[in-house]
Tab-separated table of C-alpha atoms in Angstrom:
chain	number	residue	atom	x	y	z
A	1	MET	CA	26.344	-2.807	38.719
A	2	PRO	CA	23.006	-5.172	38.679
A	3	PRO	CA	22.555	-6.719	35.423
A	4	GLU	CA	19.845	-4.508	34.392
A	5	ALA	CA	21.525	-1.499	34.849
A	6	GLU	CA	24.672	-2.735	32.704
A	7	ARG	CA	21.409	-3.606	29.736
A	8	ALA	CA	20.169	-0.028	30.403
A	9	LEU	CA	24.015	1.348	29.375
A	10	ARG	CA	24.362	-0.673	27.032
A	11	ALA	CA	21.554	0.165	24.967
A	12	ASP	CA	21.912	4.158	25.745
A	13	ALA	CA	25.464	4.029	24.316
A	14	ALA	CA	23.944	1.680	21.384
A	15	ARG	CA	21.586	4.438	21.159
A	16	ASN	CA	24.669	7.422	21.566
A	17	VAL	CA	26.279	5.666	18.040
A	18	LYS	CA	23.271	4.622	16.142
A	19	ARG	CA	22.707	9.624	16.805
A	20	LEU	CA	26.832	9.873	15.799
A	21	LEU	CA	26.300	7.802	12.954
A	22	ASP	CA	23.413	9.655	11.641
A	23	ALA	CA	24.460	12.826	13.003
A	24	ALA	CA	27.594	11.984	10.740
A	25	ARG	CA	25.964	11.425	7.654
A	26	ALA	CA	23.681	14.805	7.567
A	27	VAL	CA	26.798	16.439	9.538
A	28	PHE	CA	29.145	15.893	6.358
A	29	ALA	CA	26.143	15.872	3.705
A	30	GLU	CA	25.251	19.400	5.201
A	31	GLN	CA	29.279	20.819	5.888
A	32	GLY	CA	31.226	18.704	3.345
A	33	PRO	CA	33.974	16.594	4.303
A	34	ASP	CA	35.641	18.772	6.540
A	35	ALA	CA	33.036	19.133	9.327
A	36	PRO	CA	34.427	19.621	12.517
A	37	LEU	CA	33.244	16.568	14.926
A	38	GLU	CA	31.980	18.750	16.994
A	39	ALA	CA	29.298	19.846	14.747
A	40	ILE	CA	28.440	16.176	14.494
A	41	ALA	CA	27.893	15.764	18.478
A	42	GLU	CA	26.526	18.807	18.261
A	43	ARG	CA	24.032	17.700	16.231
A	44	ALA	CA	23.579	13.599	17.893
A	45	GLY	CA	22.789	15.714	20.984
A	46	VAL	CA	25.512	14.656	23.003
A	47	GLY	CA	28.749	15.652	24.413
A	48	THR	CA	31.794	15.876	22.277
A	49	ARG	CA	33.321	13.006	25.286
A	50	THR	CA	30.777	10.947	24.174
A	51	LEU	CA	31.511	10.745	20.927
A	52	TYR	CA	35.269	10.257	21.427
A	53	ARG	CA	34.946	7.158	23.715
A	54	HIS	CA	32.862	5.751	20.802
A	55	PHE	CA	35.463	7.354	17.890
A	56	PRO	CA	38.881	8.529	19.071
A	57	HIS	CA	39.424	9.665	15.777
A	58	LYS	CA	37.664	10.973	12.459
A	59	GLU	CA	38.767	8.137	10.778
A	60	ALA	CA	37.145	5.159	12.969
A	61	LEU	CA	33.192	7.426	12.544
A	62	VAL	CA	33.626	7.460	9.107
A	63	ARG	CA	34.940	3.457	8.651
A	64	THR	CA	32.046	2.733	11.372
A	65	ALA	CA	29.304	4.088	9.457
A	66	LEU	CA	30.887	3.094	6.449
A	67	ARG	CA	30.655	-0.597	7.828
A	68	GLN	CA	26.974	-0.218	9.167
A	69	THR	CA	25.785	0.584	5.821
A	70	VAL	CA	27.604	-2.272	3.846
A	71	THR	CA	26.712	-4.606	6.679
A	72	GLU	CA	22.811	-3.208	6.399
A	73	ARG	CA	22.325	-2.654	3.094
A	74	LEU	CA	24.962	-5.113	0.762
A	75	PRO	CA	23.632	-8.935	2.702
A	76	PRO	CA	19.859	-9.128	1.882
A	77	ILE	CA	20.533	-8.195	-2.015
A	78	LEU	CA	23.595	-11.155	-1.843
A	79	TYR	CA	20.835	-13.741	-0.126
A	80	ARG	CA	18.353	-12.679	-2.867
A	81	ILE	CA	20.582	-13.630	-5.912
A	82	PRO	CA	20.191	-17.268	-6.217
A	83	ASP	CA	17.249	-16.026	-7.510
A	84	PHE	CA	18.506	-14.171	-10.334
A	85	ASP	CA	20.269	-15.817	-13.412
A	86	PRO	CA	23.274	-15.322	-12.875
A	87	ARG	CA	24.394	-12.726	-15.438
A	88	SER	CA	21.362	-10.273	-14.163
A	89	ALA	CA	22.930	-11.342	-10.587
A	90	ILE	CA	26.368	-9.812	-12.017
A	91	LEU	CA	24.155	-6.293	-12.892
A	92	VAL	CA	22.148	-6.642	-9.498
A	93	VAL	CA	25.527	-6.819	-7.315
A	94	MET	CA	27.370	-4.086	-9.096
A	95	GLU	CA	23.822	-2.009	-9.040
A	96	ALA	CA	23.988	-2.733	-5.210
A	97	VAL	CA	27.520	-1.731	-4.695
A	98	LEU	CA	27.013	1.418	-6.981
A	99	ALA	CA	24.428	2.306	-4.779
A	100	ILE	CA	25.950	2.482	-1.386
A	101	VAL	CA	28.987	4.402	-2.920
A	102	GLU	CA	27.264	7.083	-4.100
A	103	ARG	CA	24.773	6.845	-0.532
A	104	GLU	CA	27.601	7.311	1.145
A	105	ARG	CA	29.762	9.519	-0.884
A	106	SER	CA	29.999	12.785	1.889
A	107	VAL	CA	31.345	10.187	4.333
A	108	LEU	CA	33.752	8.451	1.921
A	109	ALA	CA	34.800	12.440	1.183
A	110	ALA	CA	35.819	12.674	4.588
A	111	ALA	CA	37.826	9.742	4.522
A	112	ALA	CA	41.698	9.976	4.773
A	113	ASN	CA	42.169	7.884	1.755
A	114	PRO	CA	38.344	7.531	0.197
A	115	ALA	CA	39.819	4.695	-2.235
A	116	ALA	CA	40.970	2.203	0.646
A	117	LEU	CA	37.289	2.998	2.082
A	118	THR	CA	35.612	2.083	-1.037
A	119	ALA	CA	37.886	-1.549	-1.665
A	120	GLU	CA	36.245	-2.307	1.505
A	121	ILE	CA	33.058	-1.435	0.274
A	122	ILE	CA	33.469	-3.538	-2.548
A	123	GLU	CA	35.317	-6.073	-0.282
A	124	PRO	CA	31.714	-8.514	0.941
A	125	ALA	CA	30.641	-8.286	-3.123
A	126	LEU	CA	33.625	-10.019	-4.684
A	127	GLY	CA	33.296	-13.915	-3.756
A	128	PRO	CA	29.702	-13.949	-4.841
A	129	LEU	CA	31.040	-11.620	-8.327
A	130	ALA	CA	33.529	-14.387	-8.964
A	131	GLU	CA	31.032	-17.189	-8.004
A	132	LEU	CA	27.980	-15.644	-10.906
A	133	THR	CA	30.577	-14.842	-13.245
A	134	VAL	CA	31.776	-18.808	-13.894
A	135	ARG	CA	28.010	-19.752	-13.888
A	136	ALA	CA	27.224	-16.853	-16.578
A	137	GLN	CA	30.284	-17.872	-18.457
A	138	ALA	CA	28.338	-21.585	-18.073
A	139	ALA	CA	25.133	-20.626	-19.097
A	140	GLY	CA	26.987	-18.648	-22.554
A	141	THR	CA	25.486	-14.930	-21.194
A	142	ILE	CA	29.213	-13.707	-19.813
A	143	ARG	CA	32.159	-13.980	-22.599
A	144	GLY	CA	35.035	-16.692	-21.558
A	145	ASP	CA	37.827	-14.905	-21.451
A	146	VAL	CA	36.596	-12.814	-18.500
A	147	THR	CA	37.357	-13.355	-14.774
A	148	GLY	CA	35.509	-12.730	-11.754
A	149	ASP	CA	38.713	-10.319	-10.812
A	150	ASP	CA	37.666	-9.142	-14.366
A	151	VAL	CA	34.360	-7.955	-12.894
A	152	ALA	CA	35.267	-6.940	-9.822
A	153	ARG	CA	37.931	-4.479	-11.211
A	154	VAL	CA	35.520	-2.563	-13.415
A	155	LEU	CA	33.374	-1.978	-10.371
A	156	GLY	CA	35.940	-0.621	-8.328
A	157	LEU	CA	36.522	1.420	-12.098
A	158	LEU	CA	32.824	2.577	-11.764
A	159	THR	CA	33.193	4.261	-8.294
A	160	ASN	CA	35.527	6.401	-9.315
A	161	VAL	CA	32.709	7.282	-12.248
A	162	LEU	CA	30.617	8.331	-9.113
A	163	TRP	CA	32.758	11.506	-8.264
A	164	VAL	CA	32.814	13.594	-11.426
A	165	VAL	CA	28.647	13.016	-11.803
A	166	PRO	CA	26.523	15.150	-9.829
A	167	GLU	CA	25.930	13.900	-6.420
A	168	GLY	CA	22.280	12.247	-6.444
A	169	ASP	CA	22.069	12.377	-10.216
A	170	ASP	CA	21.964	8.417	-11.452
A	171	GLY	CA	24.356	9.966	-14.017
A	172	TRP	CA	26.642	6.384	-13.003
A	173	ARG	CA	23.654	4.240	-14.133
A	174	ARG	CA	24.742	4.860	-17.377
A	175	TYR	CA	28.064	4.293	-17.444
A	176	LEU	CA	27.115	1.142	-15.280
A	177	VAL	CA	24.983	-0.441	-18.313
A	178	LEU	CA	27.718	0.702	-20.829
A	179	VAL	CA	30.047	-1.136	-19.305
A	180	PHE	CA	28.621	-4.374	-18.367
A	181	ASP	CA	27.258	-4.443	-22.285
A	182	ALA	CA	31.261	-5.473	-22.815
A	183	PHE	CA	30.838	-8.492	-21.018
A	184	GLY	CA	28.349	-10.008	-23.306
A	185	PRO	CA	30.183	-12.783	-25.375
A	186	GLY	CA	28.660	-10.883	-29.045
A	187	ALA	CA	31.085	-9.232	-30.739
A	188	ALA	CA	34.048	-9.367	-28.018
A	189	THR	CA	37.607	-8.700	-28.933
A	190	PRO	CA	39.489	-11.210	-27.370
A	191	LEU	CA	41.057	-10.275	-24.341
A	192	PRO	CA	45.117	-10.099	-23.769
A	193	PRO	CA	45.788	-12.858	-20.780
A	194	PRO	CA	44.634	-12.129	-17.225
């Protein structure tokens, strides 16, 4: 096969994958987590064989959609964090992760194990959160007995709030602020050892 034809096939496949991922988000949002994959293929304008060629099962489609969102949305925020003071940067990163989980709520609901996939969404933020925690402690803006692991676990807890507030409500932001204030150094009850 000539290189031009091979590139055209790859470009066509990439377009099909993008259409399938966009369609999956729309169909899961409209029809719920049990939406048939055939409806996704139809919405994307491709055959079911094309869908299964790229995604042999629903979980593969869900994981790819989530990975795409994290890859597109989280790095720009992580690259910007040096511009913030460390405490504010922690809040920005936590808010960004929660916004991704909120945006992908319908897709997550379609997963066999949404909690495991939520952990995968959080994972790229763990290193930056740990580093920011140390920097914020050095600056005296976060209590000294909080660890980066504590921040990550609190973020994991907050993802559960998304399942009890109405979709698109942004009510989770209230709980983020409430919990984030617990990281402040003033009048804090000492924590048990980690």
